[in-house]
Short mmCIF file of C-alpha atoms and ligand atoms in Angstrom, two decimals:
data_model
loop_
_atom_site.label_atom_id
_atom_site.label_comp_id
_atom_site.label_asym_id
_atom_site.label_seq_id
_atom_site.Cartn_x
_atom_site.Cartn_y
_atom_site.Cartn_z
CA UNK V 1 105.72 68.66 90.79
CA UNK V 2 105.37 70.82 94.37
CA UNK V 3 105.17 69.13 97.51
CA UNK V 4 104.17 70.84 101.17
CA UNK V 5 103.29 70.56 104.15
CA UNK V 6 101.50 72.86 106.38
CA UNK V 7 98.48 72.55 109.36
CA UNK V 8 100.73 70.88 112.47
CA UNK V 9 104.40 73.16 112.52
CA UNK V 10 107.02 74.15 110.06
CA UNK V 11 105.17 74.48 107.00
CA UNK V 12 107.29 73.68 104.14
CA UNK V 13 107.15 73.40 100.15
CA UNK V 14 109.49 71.78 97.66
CA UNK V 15 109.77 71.52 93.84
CA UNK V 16 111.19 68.79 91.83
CA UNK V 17 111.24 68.59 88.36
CA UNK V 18 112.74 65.91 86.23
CA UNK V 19 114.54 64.24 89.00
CA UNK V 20 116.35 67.72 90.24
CA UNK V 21 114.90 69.12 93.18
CA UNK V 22 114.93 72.95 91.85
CA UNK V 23 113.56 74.90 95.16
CA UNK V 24 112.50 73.30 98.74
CA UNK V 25 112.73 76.31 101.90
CA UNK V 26 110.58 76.18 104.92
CA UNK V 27 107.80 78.62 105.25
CA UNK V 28 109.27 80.46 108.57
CA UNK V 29 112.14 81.56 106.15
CA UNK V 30 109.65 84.48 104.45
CA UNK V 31 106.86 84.58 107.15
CA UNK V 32 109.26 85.58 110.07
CA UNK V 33 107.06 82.99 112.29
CA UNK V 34 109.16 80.46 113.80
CA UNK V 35 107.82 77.08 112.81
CA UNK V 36 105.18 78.76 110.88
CA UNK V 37 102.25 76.13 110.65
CA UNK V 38 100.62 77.84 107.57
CA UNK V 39 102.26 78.38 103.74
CA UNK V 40 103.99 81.76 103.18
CA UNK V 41 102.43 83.24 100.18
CA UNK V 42 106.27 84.18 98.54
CA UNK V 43 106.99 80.65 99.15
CA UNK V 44 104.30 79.15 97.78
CA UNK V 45 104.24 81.47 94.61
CA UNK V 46 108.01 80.67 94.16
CA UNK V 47 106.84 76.89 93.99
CA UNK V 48 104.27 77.65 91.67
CA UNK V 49 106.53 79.80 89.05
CA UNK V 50 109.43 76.87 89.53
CA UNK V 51 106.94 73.79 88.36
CA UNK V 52 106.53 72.34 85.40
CA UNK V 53 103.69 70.43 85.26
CA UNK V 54 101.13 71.52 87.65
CA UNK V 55 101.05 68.54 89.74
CA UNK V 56 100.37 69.46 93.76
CA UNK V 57 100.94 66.57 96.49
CA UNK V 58 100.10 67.32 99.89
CA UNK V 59 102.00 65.20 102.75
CA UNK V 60 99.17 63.90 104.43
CA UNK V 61 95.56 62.36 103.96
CA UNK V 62 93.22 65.40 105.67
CA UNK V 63 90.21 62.74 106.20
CA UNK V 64 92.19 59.92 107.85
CA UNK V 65 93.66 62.57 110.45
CA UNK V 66 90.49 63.85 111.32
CA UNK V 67 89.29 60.40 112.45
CA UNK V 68 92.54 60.26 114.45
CA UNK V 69 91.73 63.73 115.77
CA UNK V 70 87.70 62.92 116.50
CA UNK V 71 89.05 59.39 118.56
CA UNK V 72 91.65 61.95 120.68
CA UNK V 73 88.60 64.17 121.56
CA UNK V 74 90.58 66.94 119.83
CA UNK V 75 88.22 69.67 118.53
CA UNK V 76 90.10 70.11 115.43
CA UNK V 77 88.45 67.46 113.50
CA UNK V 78 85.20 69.41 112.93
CA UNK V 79 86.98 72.00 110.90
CA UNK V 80 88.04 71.04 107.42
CA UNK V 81 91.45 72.66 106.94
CA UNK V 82 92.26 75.37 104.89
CA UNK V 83 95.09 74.48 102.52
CA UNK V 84 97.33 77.51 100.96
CA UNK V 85 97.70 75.63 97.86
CA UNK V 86 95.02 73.06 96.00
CA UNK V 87 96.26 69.47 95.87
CA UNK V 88 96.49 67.08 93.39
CA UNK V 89 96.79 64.54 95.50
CA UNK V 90 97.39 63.25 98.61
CA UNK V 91 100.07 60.82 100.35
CA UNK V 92 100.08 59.43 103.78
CA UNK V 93 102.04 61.30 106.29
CA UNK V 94 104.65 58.67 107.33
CA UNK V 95 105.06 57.55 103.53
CA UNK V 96 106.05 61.34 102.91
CA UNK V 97 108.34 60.71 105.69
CA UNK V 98 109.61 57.52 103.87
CA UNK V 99 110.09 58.92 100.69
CA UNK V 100 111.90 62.07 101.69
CA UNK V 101 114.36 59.89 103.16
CA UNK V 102 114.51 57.11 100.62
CA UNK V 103 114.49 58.84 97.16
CA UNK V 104 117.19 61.03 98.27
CA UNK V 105 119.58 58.23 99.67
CA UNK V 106 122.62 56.76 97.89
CA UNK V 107 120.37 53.64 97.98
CA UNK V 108 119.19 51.79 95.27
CA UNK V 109 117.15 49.58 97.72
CA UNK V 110 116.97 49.82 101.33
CA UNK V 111 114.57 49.20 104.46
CA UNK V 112 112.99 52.97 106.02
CA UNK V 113 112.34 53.86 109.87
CA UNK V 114 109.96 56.78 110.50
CA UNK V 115 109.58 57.80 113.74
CA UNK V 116 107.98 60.91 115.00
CA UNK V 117 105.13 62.27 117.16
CA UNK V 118 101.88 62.21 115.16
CA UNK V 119 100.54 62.13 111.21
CA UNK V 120 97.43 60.49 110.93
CA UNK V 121 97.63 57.75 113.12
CA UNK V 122 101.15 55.81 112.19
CA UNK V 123 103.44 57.14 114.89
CA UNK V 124 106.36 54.69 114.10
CA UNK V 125 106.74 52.53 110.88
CA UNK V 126 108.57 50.56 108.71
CA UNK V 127 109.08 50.79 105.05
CA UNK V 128 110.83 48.73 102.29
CA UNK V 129 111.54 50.18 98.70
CA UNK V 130 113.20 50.10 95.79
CA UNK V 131 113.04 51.23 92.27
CA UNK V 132 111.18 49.10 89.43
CA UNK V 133 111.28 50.57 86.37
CA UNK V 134 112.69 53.71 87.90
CA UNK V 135 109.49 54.60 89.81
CA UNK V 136 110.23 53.80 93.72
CA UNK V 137 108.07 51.26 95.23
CA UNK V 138 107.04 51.04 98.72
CA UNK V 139 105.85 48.75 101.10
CA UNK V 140 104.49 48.88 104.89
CA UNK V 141 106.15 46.25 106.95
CA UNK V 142 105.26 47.42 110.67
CA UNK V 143 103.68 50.32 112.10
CA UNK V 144 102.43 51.72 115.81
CA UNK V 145 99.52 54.36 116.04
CA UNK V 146 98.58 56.82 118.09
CA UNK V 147 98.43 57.05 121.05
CA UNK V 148 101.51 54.79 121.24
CA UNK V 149 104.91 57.29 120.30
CA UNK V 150 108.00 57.48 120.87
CA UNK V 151 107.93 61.36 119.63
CA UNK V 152 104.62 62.59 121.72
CA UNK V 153 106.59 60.94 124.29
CA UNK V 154 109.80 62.80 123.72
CA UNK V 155 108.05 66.55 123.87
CA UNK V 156 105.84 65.88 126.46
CA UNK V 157 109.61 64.99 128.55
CA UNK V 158 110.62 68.00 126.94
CA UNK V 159 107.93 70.37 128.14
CA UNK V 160 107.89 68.75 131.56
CA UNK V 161 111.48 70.34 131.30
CA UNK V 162 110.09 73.71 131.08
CA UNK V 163 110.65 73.85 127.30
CA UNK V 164 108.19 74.46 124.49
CA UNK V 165 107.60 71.45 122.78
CA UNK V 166 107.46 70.59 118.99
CA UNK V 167 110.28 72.99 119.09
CA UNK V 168 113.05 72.94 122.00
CA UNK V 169 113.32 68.98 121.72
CA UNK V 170 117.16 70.21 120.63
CA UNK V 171 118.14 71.80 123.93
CA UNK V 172 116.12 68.63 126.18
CA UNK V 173 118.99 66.46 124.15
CA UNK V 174 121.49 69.09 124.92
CA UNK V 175 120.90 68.80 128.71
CA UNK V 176 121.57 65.35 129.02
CA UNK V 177 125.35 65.71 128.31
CA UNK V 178 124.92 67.10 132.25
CA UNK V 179 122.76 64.05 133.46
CA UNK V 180 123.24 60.73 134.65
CA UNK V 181 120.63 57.60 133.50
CA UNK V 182 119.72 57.31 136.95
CA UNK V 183 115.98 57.42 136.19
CA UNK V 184 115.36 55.40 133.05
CA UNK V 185 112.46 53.06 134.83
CA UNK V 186 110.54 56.76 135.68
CA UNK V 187 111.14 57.54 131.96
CA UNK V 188 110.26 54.34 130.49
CA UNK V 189 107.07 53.96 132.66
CA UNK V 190 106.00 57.39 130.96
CA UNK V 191 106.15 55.76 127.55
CA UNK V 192 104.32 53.40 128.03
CA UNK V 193 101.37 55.45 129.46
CA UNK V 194 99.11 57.31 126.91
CA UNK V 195 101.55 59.87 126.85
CA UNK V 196 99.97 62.82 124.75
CA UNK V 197 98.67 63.85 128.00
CA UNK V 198 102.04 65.09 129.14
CA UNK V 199 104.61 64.39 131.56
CA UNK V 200 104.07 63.73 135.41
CA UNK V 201 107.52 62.62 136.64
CA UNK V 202 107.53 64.80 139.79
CA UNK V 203 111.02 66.55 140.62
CA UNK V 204 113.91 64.60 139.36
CA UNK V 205 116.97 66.47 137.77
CA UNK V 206 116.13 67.48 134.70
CA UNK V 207 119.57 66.81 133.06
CA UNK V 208 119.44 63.01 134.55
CA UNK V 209 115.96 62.45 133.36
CA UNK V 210 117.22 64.11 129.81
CA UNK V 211 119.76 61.67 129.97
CA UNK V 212 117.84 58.99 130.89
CA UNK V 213 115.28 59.71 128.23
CA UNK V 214 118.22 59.45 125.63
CA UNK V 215 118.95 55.67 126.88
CA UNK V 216 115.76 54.78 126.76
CA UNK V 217 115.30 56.18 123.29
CA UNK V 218 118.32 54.51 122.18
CA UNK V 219 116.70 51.51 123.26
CA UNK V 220 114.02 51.54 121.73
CA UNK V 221 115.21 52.73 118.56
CA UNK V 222 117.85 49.66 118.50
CA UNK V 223 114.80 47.08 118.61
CA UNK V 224 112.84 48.66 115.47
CA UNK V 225 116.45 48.87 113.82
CA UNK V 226 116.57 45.20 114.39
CA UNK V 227 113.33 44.75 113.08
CA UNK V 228 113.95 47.06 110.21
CA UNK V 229 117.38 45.57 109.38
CA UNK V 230 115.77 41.69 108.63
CA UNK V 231 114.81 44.00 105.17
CA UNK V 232 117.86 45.61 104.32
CA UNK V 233 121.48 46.44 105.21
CA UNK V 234 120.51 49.81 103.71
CA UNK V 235 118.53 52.24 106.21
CA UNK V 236 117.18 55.03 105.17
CA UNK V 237 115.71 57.23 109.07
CA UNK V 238 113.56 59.95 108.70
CA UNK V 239 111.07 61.72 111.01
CA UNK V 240 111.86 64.13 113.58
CA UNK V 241 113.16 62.06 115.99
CA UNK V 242 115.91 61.46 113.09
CA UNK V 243 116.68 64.72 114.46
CA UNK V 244 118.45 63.53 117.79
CA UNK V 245 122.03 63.57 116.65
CA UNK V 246 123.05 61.99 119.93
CA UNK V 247 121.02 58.94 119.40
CA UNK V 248 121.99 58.38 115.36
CA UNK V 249 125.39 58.10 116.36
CA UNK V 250 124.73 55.08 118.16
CA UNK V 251 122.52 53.62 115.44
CA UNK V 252 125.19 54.54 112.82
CA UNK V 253 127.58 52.72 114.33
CA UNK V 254 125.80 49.80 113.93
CA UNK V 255 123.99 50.26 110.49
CA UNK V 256 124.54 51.55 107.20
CA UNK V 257 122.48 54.74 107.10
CA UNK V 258 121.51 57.87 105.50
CA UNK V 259 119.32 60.46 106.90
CA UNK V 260 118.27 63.37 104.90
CA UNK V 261 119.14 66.61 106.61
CA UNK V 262 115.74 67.98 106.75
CA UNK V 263 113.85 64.58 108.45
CA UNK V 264 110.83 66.67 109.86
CA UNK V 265 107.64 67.58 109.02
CA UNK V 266 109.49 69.88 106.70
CA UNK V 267 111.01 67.50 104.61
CA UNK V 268 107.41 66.01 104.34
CA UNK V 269 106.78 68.48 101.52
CA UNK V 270 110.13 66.89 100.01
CA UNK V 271 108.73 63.38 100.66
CA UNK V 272 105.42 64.04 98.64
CA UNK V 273 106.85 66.20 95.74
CA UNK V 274 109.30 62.89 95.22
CA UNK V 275 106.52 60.51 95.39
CA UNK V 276 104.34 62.23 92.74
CA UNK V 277 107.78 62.34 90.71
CA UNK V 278 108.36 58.27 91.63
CA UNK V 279 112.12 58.43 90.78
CA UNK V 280 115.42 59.15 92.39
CA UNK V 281 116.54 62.42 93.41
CA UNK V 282 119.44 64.39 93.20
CA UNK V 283 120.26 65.72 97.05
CA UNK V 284 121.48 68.69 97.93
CA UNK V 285 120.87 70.33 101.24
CA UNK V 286 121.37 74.11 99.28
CA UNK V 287 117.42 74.33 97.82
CA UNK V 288 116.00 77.44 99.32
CA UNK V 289 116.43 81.60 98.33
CA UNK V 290 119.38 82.36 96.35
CA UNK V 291 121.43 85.48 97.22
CA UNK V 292 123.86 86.09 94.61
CA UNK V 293 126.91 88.17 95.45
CA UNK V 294 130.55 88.28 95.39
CA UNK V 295 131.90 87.19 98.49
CA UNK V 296 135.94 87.00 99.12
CA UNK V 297 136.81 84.63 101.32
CA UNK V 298 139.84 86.29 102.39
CA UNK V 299 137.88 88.97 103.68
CA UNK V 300 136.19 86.95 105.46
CA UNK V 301 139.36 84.97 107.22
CA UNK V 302 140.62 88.44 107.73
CA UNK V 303 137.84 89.86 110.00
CA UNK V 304 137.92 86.24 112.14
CA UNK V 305 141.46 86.70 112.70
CA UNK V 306 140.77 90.03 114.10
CA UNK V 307 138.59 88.06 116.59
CA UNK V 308 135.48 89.10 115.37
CA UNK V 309 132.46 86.90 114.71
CA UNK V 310 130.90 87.30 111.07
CA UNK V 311 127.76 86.52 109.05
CA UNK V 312 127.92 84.71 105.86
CA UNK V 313 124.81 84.97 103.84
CA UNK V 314 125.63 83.41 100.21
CA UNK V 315 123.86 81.26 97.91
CA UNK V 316 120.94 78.91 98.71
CA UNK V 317 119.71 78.83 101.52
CA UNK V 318 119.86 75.64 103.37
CA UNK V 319 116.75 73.10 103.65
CA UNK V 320 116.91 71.82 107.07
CA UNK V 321 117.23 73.13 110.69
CA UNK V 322 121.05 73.47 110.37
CA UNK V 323 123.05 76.04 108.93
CA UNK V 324 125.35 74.28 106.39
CA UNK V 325 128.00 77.38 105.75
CA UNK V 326 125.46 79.46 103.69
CA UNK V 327 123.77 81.05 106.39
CA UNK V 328 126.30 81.09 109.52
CA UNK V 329 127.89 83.11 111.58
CA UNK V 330 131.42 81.91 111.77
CA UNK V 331 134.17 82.46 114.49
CA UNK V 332 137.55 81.37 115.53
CA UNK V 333 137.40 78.16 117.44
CA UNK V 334 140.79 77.88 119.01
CA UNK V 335 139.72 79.47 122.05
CA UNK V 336 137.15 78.95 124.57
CA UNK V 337 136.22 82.44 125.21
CA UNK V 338 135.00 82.79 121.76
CA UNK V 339 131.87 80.80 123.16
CA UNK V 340 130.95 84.34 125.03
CA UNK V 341 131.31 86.29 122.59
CA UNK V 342 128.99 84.07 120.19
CA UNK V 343 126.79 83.79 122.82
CA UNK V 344 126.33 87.56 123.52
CA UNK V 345 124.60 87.63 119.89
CA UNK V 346 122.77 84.40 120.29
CA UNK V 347 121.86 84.91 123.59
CA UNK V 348 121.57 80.85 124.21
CA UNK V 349 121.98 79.06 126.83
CA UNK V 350 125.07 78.82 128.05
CA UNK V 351 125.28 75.50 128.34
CA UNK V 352 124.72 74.84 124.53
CA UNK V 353 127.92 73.61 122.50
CA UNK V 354 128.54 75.23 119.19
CA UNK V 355 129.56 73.07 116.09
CA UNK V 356 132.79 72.94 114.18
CA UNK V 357 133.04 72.82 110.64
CA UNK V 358 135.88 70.71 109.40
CA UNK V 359 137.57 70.35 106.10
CA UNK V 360 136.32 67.19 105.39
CA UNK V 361 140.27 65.41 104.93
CA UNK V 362 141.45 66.43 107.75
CA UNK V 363 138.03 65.33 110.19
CA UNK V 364 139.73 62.31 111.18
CA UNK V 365 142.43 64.23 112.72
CA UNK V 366 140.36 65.64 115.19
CA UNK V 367 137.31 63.51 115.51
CA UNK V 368 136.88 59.69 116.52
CA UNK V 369 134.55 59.36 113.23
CA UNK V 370 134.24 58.05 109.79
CA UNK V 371 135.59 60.03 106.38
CA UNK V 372 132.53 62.38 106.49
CA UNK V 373 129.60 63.51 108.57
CA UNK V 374 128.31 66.52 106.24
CA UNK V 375 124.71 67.50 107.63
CA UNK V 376 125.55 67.76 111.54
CA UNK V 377 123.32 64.56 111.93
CA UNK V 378 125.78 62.98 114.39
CA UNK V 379 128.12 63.31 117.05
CA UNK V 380 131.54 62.17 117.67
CA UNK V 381 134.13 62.36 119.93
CA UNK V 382 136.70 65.24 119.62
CA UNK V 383 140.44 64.17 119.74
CA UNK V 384 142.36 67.63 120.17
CA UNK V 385 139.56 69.29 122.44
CA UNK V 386 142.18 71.97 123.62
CA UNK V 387 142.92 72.59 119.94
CA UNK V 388 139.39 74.00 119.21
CA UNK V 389 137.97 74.52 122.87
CA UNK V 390 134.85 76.82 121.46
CA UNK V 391 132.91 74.23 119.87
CA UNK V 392 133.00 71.08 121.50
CA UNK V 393 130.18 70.00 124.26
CA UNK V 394 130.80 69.04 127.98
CA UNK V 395 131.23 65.71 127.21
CA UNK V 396 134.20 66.10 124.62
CA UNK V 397 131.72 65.41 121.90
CA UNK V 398 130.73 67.66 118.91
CA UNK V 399 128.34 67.89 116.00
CA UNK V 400 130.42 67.46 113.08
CA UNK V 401 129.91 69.41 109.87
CA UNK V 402 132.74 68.14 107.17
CA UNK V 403 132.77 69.98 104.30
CA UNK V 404 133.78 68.24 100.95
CA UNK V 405 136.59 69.49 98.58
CA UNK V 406 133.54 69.49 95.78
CA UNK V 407 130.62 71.42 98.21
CA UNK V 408 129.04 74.12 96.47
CA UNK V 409 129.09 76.45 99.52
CA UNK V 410 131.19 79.27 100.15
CA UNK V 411 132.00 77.72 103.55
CA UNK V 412 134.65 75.53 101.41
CA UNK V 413 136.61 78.28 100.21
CA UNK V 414 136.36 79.98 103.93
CA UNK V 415 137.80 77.24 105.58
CA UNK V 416 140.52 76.40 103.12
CA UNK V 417 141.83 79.91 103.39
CA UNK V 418 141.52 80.02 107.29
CA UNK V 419 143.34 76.56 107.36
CA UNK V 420 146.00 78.37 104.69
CA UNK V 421 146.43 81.14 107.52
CA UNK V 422 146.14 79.28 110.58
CA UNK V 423 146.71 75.26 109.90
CA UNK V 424 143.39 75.10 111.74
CA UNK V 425 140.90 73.18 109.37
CA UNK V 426 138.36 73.91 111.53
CA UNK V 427 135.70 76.95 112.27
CA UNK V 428 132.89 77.33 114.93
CA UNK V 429 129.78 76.98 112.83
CA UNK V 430 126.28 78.42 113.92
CA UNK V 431 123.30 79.72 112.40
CA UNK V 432 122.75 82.93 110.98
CA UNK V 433 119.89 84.38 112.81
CA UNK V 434 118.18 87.42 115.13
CA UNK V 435 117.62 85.44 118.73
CA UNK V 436 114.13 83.71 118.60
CA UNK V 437 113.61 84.64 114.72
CA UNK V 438 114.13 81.74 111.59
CA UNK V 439 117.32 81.92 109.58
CA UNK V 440 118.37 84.79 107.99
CA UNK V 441 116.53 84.80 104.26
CA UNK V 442 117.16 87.48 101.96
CA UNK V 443 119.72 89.96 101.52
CA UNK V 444 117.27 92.40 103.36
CA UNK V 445 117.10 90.01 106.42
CA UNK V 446 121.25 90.03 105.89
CA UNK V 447 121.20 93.87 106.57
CA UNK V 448 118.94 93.78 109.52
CA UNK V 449 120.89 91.38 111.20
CA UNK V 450 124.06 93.63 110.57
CA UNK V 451 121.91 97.07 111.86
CA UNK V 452 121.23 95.12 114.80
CA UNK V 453 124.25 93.11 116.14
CA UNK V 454 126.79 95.28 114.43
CA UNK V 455 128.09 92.07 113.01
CA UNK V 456 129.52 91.82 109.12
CA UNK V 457 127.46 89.89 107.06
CA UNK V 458 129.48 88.49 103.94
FE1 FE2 M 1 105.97 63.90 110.99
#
């Protein structure tokens, strides 16, 4: 059965057939449009070739979000949408959410948070499920609507910022590493007001009311935990506020939890192609185009230890914002300079960590953290910060990629011949793409990022 998602930002499809998920890839990947809102036609012809048995679930129910749309006074809910691809049926948008991250958990039972801006009208809910019969069963415990949420609330913060919402939420959460909570009543006031009408906070600091914006969220995130957790002691967290690293640390700490990588409207496609499958799924974060080549790793270690930066663009692609070793640009983290010369091909902010890639039995070493973290969906404290100076934040912390002795990516057999060389298990980790454009794709996409940053692409 396919899955997608398209209509709002990142369009997405996935296929799963007989409880393997054989292709999911966001649409931006082949359309070149960052968080492409409509289907790529490759990607959705892929799908098509990939599935079995004809079955199409779209992540959302069209007529419930119009009403939603019609009570917001948005003029959107006059035009019926144009779908790329002809469903078979429809699921609610926060149960796509809820499935995504379920049916792809360890769990055999568990309690689900979604939390995000908008669907239809659930903004935040709760979810219990578990399998009868093998078909995953699901049940609404609690849910907030529109215009109540916590993720409306978060980009309208972030644009106030002077960032693009629905899209730089990542570099508002970087910021507040630099802030102090000094205005968390200012921030909390906001949401609490009908909040899709943006931010008026007038001139604080922007890192303080970043940082601020991360208590609050923490907060608030702790109390539908609570409520959540009177289910389960399993937690399954999706939605794109899953995406705040920062903040999941805190609620790991205190939970047992799994968050699929790709938590987003993205991994809605995921969420409906599972439901329409109704069993457990096989996860892998490696779903999207395959380039198949020979790539020696020792090649690879040899051009970093001429203090070089280098592509790697080998296998699947990964399904998720993050670059998981497949499509990255690696570099030698051992010293902090390395973060300029990164950063003259990104051209990010400066103020931006990068993120270390571990072997994963040697993560305790250097991080304050448990025996993995494999999807960079947390942070954690780094114990030798002088060791690796290039890819750990402000505030000592980092985003942890540990990569298991089994992973299918070529990033295991990078690191474990740079550790061989250097007894550094660790490399500076960060996506493989042309500033402002999606992830490298295809081997073609490989070759124009080499013709234009003069940078070796494994
Ligand atoms: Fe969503």
């Amino acid at each position: 059965m396919i899955g997608f998602s398209e209509g709002f930002h990142d369009a997405a499809v996935a296929v799963v057939n007989d409880g393997k998920i054989c292709y999911a890839t966001h649409s931006e990947r082949y359309s070149k449009i960052k968080h492409d809102k409509h289907l790529d036609i490759t990607a959705a012809s892929t799908a098509q070739l990939l599935c079995h048995d004809g079955k199409i679930a779209f992540y959302e129910r069209p007529l419930l979000k119009r009403t939603r749309q019609f009570f917001a006074g948005q003029k959107a809910w006059r035009r019926p949408r144009h779908l790329s691809l002809k469903p078979t049926q429809y699921y609610s948008h926060h149960k796509s959410h809820a499935a995504a991250a379920f049916q792809t958990s360890p769990f055999d039972e568990a309690a689900i948070v979604v939390v995000d801006s908008i669907g239809e009208w659930d903004t935040t809910s709760i979810w219990t499920a578990e399998y009868k019969d093998g078909k995953a069963v699901y049940k609404k415990r609690w849910s907030q609507w529109y215009p109540q949420s916590i993720g409306l609330w978060y980009s309208a913060l972030t644009k106030w910022a002077g960032l693009r919402p629905l899209d730089e939420e990542y570099i508002f959460m970087g910021m507040a590493a630099y802030g102090k909570p000094v205005n968390m009543n200012v921030v909390e006031r906001q949401l609490h007001k009908y909040n899709h009408k943006g931010a008026r906070l007038g001139k604080y600091d922007k890192c303080d009311i970043a940082k601020s914006a991360e208590r609050i969220l923490q907060l608030e995130l702790n109390t539908i935990f609570a409520r959540a957790a009177q289910y389960s002691k399993h937690i399954c967290y999706g939605g794109g506020v899953a995406l705040n690293c920062v903040v999941n640390t805190g609620l790991r700490e205190m939970y047992d939890m799994w968050i699929m990588p790709c938590p987003g409207d993205a991994g809605g496609a995921l969420g409906a192609a599972c439901l329409a499958y109704g069993g457990k799924v096989a996860f892998t974060p490696y779903l999207g185009y395959n380039i198949q080549k020979f790539c020696d790793p020792r090649r690879v270690v040899d051009a970093i230890l001429e203090k070089k930066v280098v592509g790697v663009a080998n296998g699947r692609s990964e399904f998720g914002p993050r670059a998981l070793g497949n499509r990255s640009l690696l570099a030698d983290p051992r010293e902090a300079s390395t973060k300029d010369l990164v950063n003259e091909i990104k051209k990010r902010d400066k103020f931006r960590p990068f993120a270390p890639a571990i072997l994963e039995e040697h993560c305790q070493d250097y991080f304050d953290m448990p025996k993995q973290s494999r999807y960079m969906s947390y942070v954690y404290k780094c114990k030798q910060p002088r060791a690796i100076p290039a890819c750990i934040h402000v505030d000592n912390s980092a985003r942890v990629q540990t990569v298991p002795e089994d992973s299918e990516s070529i990033l295991r057999p990078i690191l474990e011949c740079w550790y061989e060389r250097t007894g550094c298990p660790v490399l500076l980790n960060t996506s493989l793409n042309i500033k402002g454009k999606p992830m490298v794709n295809t081997i073609g996409d490989a070759k124009l990022f080499e013709m234009k940053y003069d940078v070796t692409v494994f």
